[in-house]
Coordinates of C-alpha atoms in Angstrom, one line a residue:
M251 CA -47.0 23.5 17.3
A252 CA -43.6 22.8 18.7
T253 CA -43.1 22.6 22.5
G254 CA -40.4 24.6 24.3
H255 CA -37.7 23.6 26.9
A256 CA -36.5 25.6 29.8
N257 CA -33.5 26.8 27.8
G258 CA -35.8 28.2 25.1
T259 CA -34.9 25.5 22.5
I260 CA -37.8 24.4 20.3
Q261 CA -38.2 20.7 20.0
C262 CA -39.1 19.9 16.4
P263 CA -39.9 16.5 15.0
L264 CA -36.7 15.9 13.0
A265 CA -36.4 13.3 10.3
V266 CA -33.0 12.3 11.8
P267 CA -31.6 12.6 15.3
E268 CA -29.8 15.8 16.2
S269 CA -26.6 13.8 16.8
I270 CA -26.6 12.7 13.1
R271 CA -27.4 16.3 12.0
A272 CA -24.5 17.6 14.0
Q273 CA -22.1 15.1 12.4
V274 CA -23.2 16.1 8.9
I275 CA -23.0 19.8 9.7
Q276 CA -19.4 19.3 10.9
T277 CA -18.4 17.8 7.6
Y278 CA -18.9 21.3 6.0
D279 CA -16.7 23.1 8.6
L280 CA -18.7 26.3 8.3
A281 CA -17.2 28.1 11.3
G282 CA -16.4 31.7 10.2
Y283 CA -17.8 31.0 6.7
R284 CA -19.9 34.2 6.9
D285 CA -16.7 36.3 7.0
S286 CA -15.6 34.9 3.6
G287 CA -18.8 36.3 1.9
G288 CA -19.1 33.1 -0.1
L289 CA -22.9 33.3 -0.2
D290 CA -23.5 37.0 0.0
D291 CA -24.4 37.4 -3.7
L292 CA -27.0 34.7 -3.4
A293 CA -28.6 36.3 -0.3
A294 CA -28.6 39.7 -2.1
Y295 CA -30.3 38.2 -5.2
A296 CA -32.9 36.5 -3.0
A297 CA -33.8 39.9 -1.4
E298 CA -33.9 41.6 -4.8
L299 CA -36.0 38.7 -6.3
C300 CA -38.6 38.8 -3.6
R301 CA -38.4 42.5 -2.9
T302 CA -37.7 42.2 0.8
E303 CA -35.5 44.1 3.2
V304 CA -33.9 41.0 4.7
A305 CA -32.5 37.8 3.2
L306 CA -30.5 35.2 5.1
V307 CA -28.8 31.9 4.6
S308 CA -29.3 30.0 7.9
L309 CA -27.6 27.0 9.4
V310 CA -29.9 25.5 12.1
E311 CA -28.2 23.6 14.9
E312 CA -29.5 22.0 18.0
A313 CA -29.7 25.2 20.2
R314 CA -29.1 28.1 17.8
Q315 CA -29.2 29.2 14.2
S316 CA -26.2 31.0 12.6
F317 CA -26.2 33.0 9.4
L318 CA -23.8 32.1 6.6
A319 CA -24.9 35.2 4.6
A320 CA -27.1 38.1 5.6
V321 CA -28.6 41.2 3.9
G322 CA -30.4 43.7 6.1
F323 CA -29.8 41.8 9.4
D324 CA -26.7 42.4 11.5
R325 CA -26.9 39.6 14.1
P326 CA -24.6 36.6 13.4
E327 CA -26.9 34.2 15.1
T328 CA -30.1 33.8 17.2
H329 CA -31.6 31.1 19.5
R330 CA -33.3 28.3 17.7
D331 CA -36.6 29.2 19.5
T332 CA -36.8 32.2 17.3
S333 CA -36.0 30.3 14.1
F334 CA -38.5 30.2 11.2
C335 CA -36.0 28.2 9.2
A336 CA -36.1 25.4 11.7
Y337 CA -39.7 24.8 10.5
A338 CA -38.9 25.5 6.9
M339 CA -36.2 22.9 6.6
L340 CA -38.6 20.2 7.9
G341 CA -41.6 21.2 5.8
D342 CA -43.3 19.0 3.3
E343 CA -42.9 21.7 0.6
P344 CA -39.6 22.9 -0.8
V345 CA -40.6 26.5 0.1
M346 CA -42.4 27.5 3.3
V347 CA -44.3 30.8 3.1
V348 CA -45.7 32.7 6.2
P349 CA -47.8 35.7 4.9
D350 CA -48.3 37.2 8.4
A351 CA -46.4 35.8 11.4
R352 CA -48.7 37.5 13.9
A353 CA -51.6 35.4 12.5
D354 CA -49.6 32.1 12.7
A355 CA -49.7 30.3 16.1
R356 CA -46.2 28.9 15.5
F357 CA -44.5 32.3 15.4
A358 CA -46.9 34.9 16.9
D359 CA -45.2 34.8 20.4
M360 CA -41.6 34.8 19.1
S361 CA -39.4 37.7 20.3
L362 CA -38.5 38.6 16.7
V363 CA -42.1 38.9 15.8
A364 CA -43.4 40.6 19.0
G365 CA -40.3 42.8 19.1
D366 CA -37.5 44.1 16.9
P367 CA -37.3 43.6 13.9
H368 CA -41.0 42.8 14.0
I369 CA -41.0 40.0 11.4
R370 CA -44.3 39.8 9.5
F371 CA -43.6 38.1 6.2
Y372 CA -41.3 35.1 5.8
A373 CA -40.5 32.7 2.9
G374 CA -37.7 30.1 3.1
A375 CA -36.4 27.3 0.8
R376 CA -35.0 24.4 2.7
L377 CA -31.3 23.4 2.4
I378 CA -30.8 19.6 2.3
S379 CA -27.5 17.8 2.4
R380 CA -26.6 15.0 -0.1
E381 CA -27.5 12.5 2.7
G382 CA -31.0 14.0 2.9
V383 CA -30.3 15.7 6.2
P384 CA -32.0 19.2 6.7
L385 CA -29.4 21.9 7.4
G386 CA -31.3 25.2 7.3
A387 CA -32.8 27.5 4.7
I388 CA -32.3 30.5 2.4
C389 CA -35.0 32.9 3.4
V390 CA -36.4 36.3 2.8
I391 CA -38.0 38.4 5.6
S392 CA -40.1 41.6 5.6
G393 CA -41.6 43.7 8.3
T394 CA -44.8 44.1 6.2
P395 CA -47.4 41.4 5.9
R396 CA -47.8 40.0 2.4
P397 CA -51.1 38.2 2.0
E398 CA -50.4 37.3 -1.6
G399 CA -47.1 35.5 -0.5
L400 CA -44.8 34.8 -3.4
T401 CA -45.4 34.6 -7.1
D402 CA -44.6 31.4 -8.9
F403 CA -41.6 33.0 -10.4
Q404 CA -40.3 34.1 -7.0
R405 CA -41.0 30.7 -5.4
R406 CA -39.2 28.9 -8.2
G407 CA -36.3 31.4 -8.0
L408 CA -36.0 30.8 -4.3
E409 CA -35.8 27.0 -4.9
I410 CA -33.1 27.6 -7.5
L411 CA -31.1 29.7 -5.0
A412 CA -31.4 27.0 -2.4
T413 CA -29.9 24.6 -4.9
A414 CA -27.1 27.1 -5.7
V415 CA -26.3 27.5 -2.0
M416 CA -26.1 23.7 -1.5
G417 CA -23.9 23.5 -4.6
R418 CA -21.4 25.9 -3.1
L419 CA -21.5 24.3 0.3
Q420 CA -21.1 20.9 -1.3
D421 CA -18.0 22.2 -3.2
R422 CA -16.5 23.4 0.0
R423 CA -17.3 20.0 1.6
A424 CA -15.7 18.2 -1.3
Q425 CA -12.5 20.3 -1.0
L426 CA -12.3 19.7 2.7
E427 CA -12.8 16.0 2.2
H428 CA -10.1 16.0 -0.5
V429 CA -7.7 17.8 1.8
Q430 CA -8.6 15.4 4.6
T431 CA -8.1 12.4 2.2
V432 CA -4.8 13.7 1.0
E433 CA -3.6 14.3 4.6
E434 CA -4.8 10.9 5.7
S435 CA -3.0 9.4 2.7
K436 CA 0.1 11.3 3.5
A437 CA -0.1 10.1 7.1
R438 CA -0.6 6.5 6.0
V439 CA 2.3 6.8 3.6
A440 CA 4.5 8.4 6.3
D441 CA 3.5 5.6 8.7
S442 CA 4.1 2.9 6.1
E443 CA 7.5 4.4 5.2
Q444 CA 8.4 4.6 8.9
R445 CA 7.4 1.0 9.3
F446 CA 9.4 0.0 6.3
R447 CA 12.5 1.9 7.4
T448 CA 12.2 0.4 10.9
L449 CA 11.9 -3.1 9.4
A450 CA 14.7 -2.5 6.9
D451 CA 17.1 -1.2 9.6
T452 CA 16.6 -4.4 11.6
M453 CA 17.4 -6.7 8.7
P454 CA 20.9 -8.2 8.5
Q455 CA 21.0 -7.4 4.8
M456 CA 21.8 -4.1 3.2
V457 CA 18.5 -2.8 1.7
W458 CA 18.2 -0.1 -1.0
S459 CA 15.7 1.3 -3.4
T460 CA 15.8 3.3 -6.6
L461 CA 13.5 5.3 -8.8
P462 CA 12.3 3.7 -12.1
D463 CA 15.4 5.1 -13.9
G464 CA 17.7 3.4 -11.5
F465 CA 18.6 6.5 -9.4
H466 CA 19.4 5.3 -5.9
D467 CA 17.4 7.3 -3.3
Y468 CA 17.4 5.1 -0.2
Y469 CA 19.8 2.8 1.8
N470 CA 19.1 1.3 5.2
A471 CA 21.3 1.7 8.3
R472 CA 23.0 -1.6 7.6
W473 CA 24.5 -0.2 4.3
Y474 CA 26.0 2.8 6.0
D475 CA 27.3 0.6 8.8
F476 CA 28.9 -1.8 6.4
T477 CA 30.4 0.8 4.1
G478 CA 31.2 3.5 6.7
M479 CA 30.0 6.1 4.3
P480 CA 28.1 9.3 5.4
D481 CA 24.3 9.3 5.0
G482 CA 23.3 10.2 1.4
S483 CA 26.8 10.1 0.1
T484 CA 26.1 7.1 -2.2
D485 CA 22.8 8.3 -3.6
G486 CA 22.3 8.5 -7.4
E487 CA 25.1 6.7 -9.3
A488 CA 27.8 7.0 -6.5
W489 CA 27.0 3.4 -5.4
N490 CA 29.0 1.9 -8.2
G491 CA 32.2 3.5 -6.8
M492 CA 31.8 1.3 -3.7
F493 CA 32.5 -1.8 -5.9
H494 CA 35.9 -3.3 -6.6
H495 CA 37.4 -1.8 -9.7
D496 CA 37.3 -5.2 -11.5
D497 CA 33.6 -5.6 -10.8
Q498 CA 32.3 -2.1 -11.6
E499 CA 31.7 -2.5 -15.4
R500 CA 30.2 -5.9 -14.9
A501 CA 27.8 -4.6 -12.2
W502 CA 26.9 -1.6 -14.4
T503 CA 26.2 -3.8 -17.4
R504 CA 24.0 -6.2 -15.4
W505 CA 22.1 -3.3 -13.8
R506 CA 21.5 -1.5 -17.0
H507 CA 20.1 -4.7 -18.5
S508 CA 17.6 -5.1 -15.7
L509 CA 16.5 -1.4 -16.0
A510 CA 16.0 -1.9 -19.7
T511 CA 14.2 -5.2 -19.6
G512 CA 12.6 -5.3 -16.1
E513 CA 14.3 -8.6 -15.4
P514 CA 15.3 -9.4 -11.8
Y515 CA 18.8 -8.2 -10.9
Q516 CA 21.3 -10.7 -9.3
I517 CA 25.0 -10.5 -9.2
E518 CA 28.0 -11.3 -6.9
Y519 CA 30.6 -8.6 -6.5
R520 CA 33.1 -7.2 -4.1
L521 CA 32.0 -4.3 -2.0
R522 CA 34.3 -2.0 -0.1
H523 CA 34.0 -2.5 3.7
R524 CA 34.5 0.3 6.2
D525 CA 37.9 -1.1 7.1
G526 CA 39.1 -0.6 3.5
T527 CA 39.0 -4.3 2.5
Y528 CA 36.7 -5.7 -0.2
R529 CA 34.1 -8.3 0.8
W530 CA 32.0 -10.5 -1.5
V531 CA 28.3 -9.7 -1.4
L532 CA 25.3 -11.0 -3.3
G533 CA 23.2 -8.2 -4.8
R534 CA 19.5 -8.8 -5.7
A535 CA 16.7 -6.5 -6.8
L536 CA 13.1 -6.8 -8.0
P537 CA 10.9 -4.2 -9.7
I538 CA 7.6 -2.9 -8.2
R539 CA 4.9 -2.4 -10.9
D540 CA 1.7 -0.5 -11.0
A541 CA -1.7 -1.8 -12.3
D542 CA -0.6 -1.1 -15.9
G543 CA 2.7 -3.0 -15.5
H544 CA 4.9 0.1 -15.4
I545 CA 7.9 -0.1 -13.0
T546 CA 7.4 2.4 -10.2
R547 CA 10.4 1.5 -8.0
W548 CA 13.2 -1.1 -7.6
F549 CA 13.9 -2.7 -4.2
G550 CA 17.1 -4.6 -3.6
T551 CA 19.3 -6.2 -1.0
C552 CA 23.0 -6.8 -0.6
T553 CA 23.9 -9.9 1.5
D554 CA 27.5 -10.4 2.8
I555 CA 28.6 -13.8 1.5
H556 CA 32.3 -13.3 2.0
E557 CA 32.8 -16.1 4.5
Q558 CA 30.7 -18.5 2.4
K559 CA 32.6 -17.5 -0.7
L560 CA 36.0 -18.1 0.9
A561 CA 34.8 -21.5 2.3
L562 CA 33.5 -22.5 -1.1
E563 CA 36.8 -21.6 -2.8
E564 CA 38.7 -23.5 -0.2
R565 CA 36.4 -26.5 -0.7
E566 CA 36.8 -26.2 -4.5
I567 CA 40.6 -26.3 -4.1
V568 CA 40.4 -29.4 -1.8
S569 CA 37.9 -31.1 -4.2
Q570 CA 40.1 -30.4 -7.2
E571 CA 43.2 -31.7 -5.4
L572 CA 41.4 -34.9 -4.4
S573 CA 40.0 -35.4 -7.9
H574 CA 43.5 -34.8 -9.3
R575 CA 44.9 -37.5 -7.0
I576 CA 42.1 -39.9 -7.9
K577 CA 42.9 -39.3 -11.6
N578 CA 46.5 -40.0 -10.8
I579 CA 45.5 -43.3 -9.1
F580 CA 43.7 -44.4 -12.3
A581 CA 46.9 -43.6 -14.2
V582 CA 49.0 -45.6 -11.7
I583 CA 46.6 -48.6 -11.9
S584 CA 46.8 -48.5 -15.7
G585 CA 50.5 -48.4 -15.5
L586 CA 50.7 -51.3 -13.2
I587 CA 48.4 -53.3 -15.5
A588 CA 50.6 -52.6 -18.5
F589 CA 53.7 -53.5 -16.4
A590 CA 52.1 -56.8 -15.4
A591 CA 51.2 -57.6 -19.0
R592 CA 54.8 -57.1 -20.1
S593 CA 56.0 -59.5 -17.4
H594 CA 53.3 -62.1 -18.3
P595 CA 52.6 -62.1 -22.0
G596 CA 49.7 -64.5 -21.6
F597 CA 48.0 -61.8 -19.6
G598 CA 48.1 -59.3 -22.4
G599 CA 44.5 -59.6 -23.7
I600 CA 42.9 -59.4 -20.3
A601 CA 45.3 -56.5 -19.3
S602 CA 44.3 -54.6 -22.4
D603 CA 40.5 -54.9 -21.6
L604 CA 41.1 -54.1 -18.0
R605 CA 43.2 -51.0 -18.9
D606 CA 40.4 -49.8 -21.3
R607 CA 37.8 -50.1 -18.5
I608 CA 40.0 -48.2 -16.1
T609 CA 40.4 -45.5 -18.8
A610 CA 36.6 -45.4 -19.2
L611 CA 36.2 -44.9 -15.5
G612 CA 38.8 -42.2 -15.6
R613 CA 36.9 -40.4 -18.3
A614 CA 33.7 -40.6 -16.3
H615 CA 35.4 -39.3 -13.2
D616 CA 37.1 -36.5 -15.1
F617 CA 33.8 -35.4 -16.6
V618 CA 31.9 -35.1 -13.2
R619 CA 34.8 -34.0 -11.0
P620 CA 35.2 -30.4 -9.8
H621 CA 37.0 -28.3 -12.3
S622 CA 38.7 -25.0 -12.5
P623 CA 37.5 -22.5 -15.1
Q624 CA 40.5 -23.5 -17.2
S625 CA 39.7 -27.3 -17.1
Q626 CA 35.9 -27.1 -17.3
P627 CA 34.5 -29.5 -19.9
K628 CA 32.7 -28.0 -23.0
A629 CA 29.6 -30.0 -22.2
R630 CA 27.5 -29.4 -19.1
Q631 CA 28.7 -31.6 -16.3
D632 CA 25.2 -32.7 -15.4
S633 CA 24.4 -33.8 -18.9
L634 CA 24.0 -37.5 -19.9
H635 CA 24.6 -36.5 -23.5
G636 CA 27.8 -34.8 -22.5
L637 CA 29.0 -37.8 -20.5
L638 CA 28.3 -40.2 -23.3
G639 CA 29.9 -37.9 -25.9
D640 CA 33.0 -37.9 -23.8
L641 CA 33.0 -41.7 -23.4
F642 CA 32.4 -42.4 -27.1
E643 CA 35.1 -40.0 -28.3
P644 CA 37.5 -42.8 -29.3
Y645 CA 34.8 -44.4 -31.5
R646 CA 33.2 -41.3 -33.0
G647 CA 34.7 -41.3 -36.5
D648 CA 34.5 -38.3 -38.8
E649 CA 31.7 -35.7 -39.0
Q650 CA 30.6 -37.0 -42.4
M651 CA 30.0 -40.5 -41.1
P652 CA 29.7 -40.6 -37.3
R653 CA 30.1 -44.1 -35.8
I654 CA 28.1 -43.6 -32.6
T655 CA 25.2 -41.1 -32.5
V656 CA 23.5 -40.1 -29.2
A657 CA 19.9 -38.8 -29.8
G658 CA 16.7 -38.1 -27.8
D659 CA 16.2 -36.6 -24.4
D660 CA 18.9 -35.4 -22.1
V661 CA 18.9 -36.5 -18.5
P662 CA 20.8 -34.9 -15.5
V663 CA 23.6 -37.1 -14.1
D664 CA 26.1 -36.8 -11.2
D665 CA 29.0 -38.6 -9.7
R666 CA 26.8 -41.4 -8.4
S667 CA 25.6 -42.6 -11.8
A668 CA 28.7 -41.7 -13.8
T669 CA 30.7 -44.8 -12.9
P670 CA 28.1 -47.5 -13.8
L671 CA 27.1 -45.6 -16.9
A672 CA 30.8 -45.5 -18.0
L673 CA 31.3 -49.2 -17.5
L674 CA 28.0 -50.0 -19.1
F675 CA 28.5 -48.1 -22.4
H676 CA 32.2 -48.8 -22.5
E677 CA 31.4 -52.5 -22.6
L678 CA 28.8 -52.1 -25.3
A679 CA 31.1 -49.9 -27.4
T680 CA 34.0 -52.2 -27.0
N681 CA 32.0 -55.3 -27.9
A682 CA 30.6 -53.4 -30.9
A683 CA 34.2 -52.5 -32.0
K684 CA 35.4 -56.1 -31.6
Y685 CA 32.4 -58.2 -32.9
G686 CA 29.6 -55.9 -33.9
A687 CA 28.7 -52.9 -36.0
L688 CA 31.9 -50.9 -35.2
S689 CA 34.1 -53.7 -36.3
V690 CA 33.5 -52.7 -40.0
L691 CA 33.9 -49.3 -41.6
T692 CA 30.2 -49.2 -42.7
G693 CA 28.7 -50.0 -39.3
S694 CA 27.2 -47.5 -36.9
V695 CA 25.4 -47.3 -33.6
I696 CA 22.4 -45.1 -32.5
L697 CA 21.8 -44.6 -28.8
T698 CA 18.4 -43.1 -28.2
V699 CA 17.4 -41.7 -24.8
Q700 CA 13.7 -41.4 -24.1
R701 CA 12.3 -40.2 -20.8
N702 CA 8.9 -41.8 -19.9
G703 CA 7.7 -40.2 -16.7
E704 CA 9.8 -41.6 -13.9
M705 CA 11.7 -44.1 -16.1
V706 CA 14.4 -43.6 -18.8
S707 CA 14.8 -45.9 -21.7
L708 CA 18.2 -46.2 -23.4
R709 CA 18.1 -48.1 -26.7
W710 CA 21.4 -49.2 -28.2
Q711 CA 20.9 -50.2 -31.8
E712 CA 23.7 -51.5 -34.0
S713 CA 23.4 -51.6 -37.8
G714 CA 25.7 -52.2 -40.8
G715 CA 27.9 -54.7 -39.1
P716 CA 28.3 -58.5 -39.5
K717 CA 24.9 -60.2 -40.0
L718 CA 23.7 -62.1 -36.9
H719 CA 22.2 -65.5 -37.2
T720 CA 21.8 -66.6 -33.6
A721 CA 22.4 -65.3 -30.1
P722 CA 25.7 -66.3 -28.4
E723 CA 25.5 -69.6 -26.5
R724 CA 26.9 -68.0 -23.3
A725 CA 27.3 -64.6 -21.9
G726 CA 30.9 -63.3 -21.5
F727 CA 32.4 -61.1 -18.8
G728 CA 31.4 -58.0 -20.7
S729 CA 27.8 -59.0 -20.7
Q730 CA 27.9 -59.7 -17.0
L731 CA 29.5 -56.3 -16.4
V732 CA 26.6 -54.7 -18.3
E733 CA 24.1 -56.5 -16.1
L734 CA 26.1 -55.5 -13.0
S735 CA 26.1 -51.8 -14.0
A736 CA 22.5 -51.6 -15.2
V737 CA 20.7 -53.8 -12.8
R738 CA 22.6 -53.8 -9.5
Q739 CA 24.0 -50.3 -9.5
L740 CA 21.4 -48.4 -11.4
G741 CA 18.4 -50.5 -10.4
G742 CA 17.3 -51.0 -14.1
K743 CA 16.4 -53.8 -16.5
V744 CA 18.3 -55.0 -19.6
R745 CA 16.9 -56.7 -22.7
R746 CA 19.0 -57.9 -25.7
D747 CA 17.5 -58.6 -29.1
W748 CA 19.9 -60.3 -31.5
E749 CA 18.4 -58.9 -34.8
R750 CA 19.8 -59.9 -38.1
D751 CA 21.0 -56.3 -38.9
G752 CA 22.7 -55.9 -35.5
L753 CA 22.4 -56.1 -31.7
V754 CA 19.7 -54.1 -30.0
V755 CA 20.0 -53.5 -26.2
T756 CA 17.2 -51.8 -24.4
I757 CA 17.9 -50.6 -20.8
E758 CA 15.2 -49.3 -18.5
V759 CA 16.5 -47.2 -15.6
P760 CA 14.6 -45.2 -13.0
L761 CA 15.1 -41.5 -13.4
A762 CA 16.1 -41.1 -9.8
A763 CA 19.1 -43.3 -10.3
F764 CA 20.8 -40.7 -12.6
S765 CA 21.2 -37.9 -10.1
R766 CA 20.3 -36.9 -6.6
P767 CA 17.5 -34.5 -5.8
P768 CA 18.7 -30.8 -5.7
G769 CA 20.3 -29.9 -2.5
T770 CA 21.0 -33.5 -1.3
G771 CA 24.2 -34.2 -3.2
P772 CA 27.8 -33.5 -2.3
C773 CA 29.1 -30.0 -3.0
R774 CA 31.2 -29.6 -6.0

């Protein structure tokens, strides 16, 4: 038998602490649930099934029991010390039956037994939460003892009604949990959005975002500060009107391409400043994708690069002017050599060779120097193949029978390697034109470039020229110049093989000698 406290609360041996039960009960939020009548039909059917005057759905808490549905009983709650259901929910059987409460020591002295409504018969099916925590019971009560208790059909029916009650309560709990989850999610989203906006507003760049279709729906404070436009006035497609007229179509085309392909967006354009001028900015955007790879949003930035752009343009102008003057110096030197040759006829052969070397250096410089869009070479300025093609132009011949062919790997070059490469291959081509394969119409040269890890092999192979019998007895100035360029300036090695069909020169040069690492060279 349970023991009582001074406040009348019955102390029952619970499977879980009352604090845990209270937390579980709270998840159902059942305050005022009786007024909704959500369980009245189940209570009415229990009374009809068991042929009793009273049927209740009780929720047993630490000090009281409240009724979520009631038939034939008008009190909304009672003290727990008068609760039959407090015992029923903790019983070993799904349904507890009390044939006559006056004959049961647990209940005989209860006020509801000794007094109104004079409970005699009780039967209750326990209500258990999904965690296994007892909550209360659905019960039937009568003022008349019932020695026979319940039939098997009634007992089973009461169990089914208990399951139905918990099903409805569980649905309510699930709805509440869903609402709570949604609210918590909204709160997290709102907090995340607030954090993002705060972060975006502190950035020096203009930040914007669009929907998957490209509709602009957000700009940070920096955008409005830069453009001077009212908040929201550039949403949708109005952003393009902020660009310089000459840049609008280009920006639209690039943006549509990114939207269609999902490729990152990057472009430089002129954006109208709040003072009415146009400033150069760099626009970038990346897509955000869901787990299935679908784009859910685009985030982008606009960075003011106007000062850098102007400085770069000024530097380009200065670089082009310096390069133009250097080119003029080459022309002046060639002119001086020609003038000296006319004054000293015996100097003519040497002058011609020297002038040709100066011309080769001029070609190399012209290839790697800064250019305007109008003077830009057709080949990439960092291409070894492009540089060699430019140097060999005087020896190329027709398309049906090229005299010099460049094949194999391409290697990046810059202004540091262009000069020794120009001298090196000018000497080889000149010697081939004077004495080797290019001295006859049927001769040709193949230059094969092969990259092997950190080394580059350049193989110059002549064929179809005069047959060779022995190597020259001594090396001329041209050979010394080849050694100077390849070994001293490029840090490589040179090997000559005087094969019968023509000269083969193999040059091994470190890859690092061709160009500087990115970001370490002079600006062009």
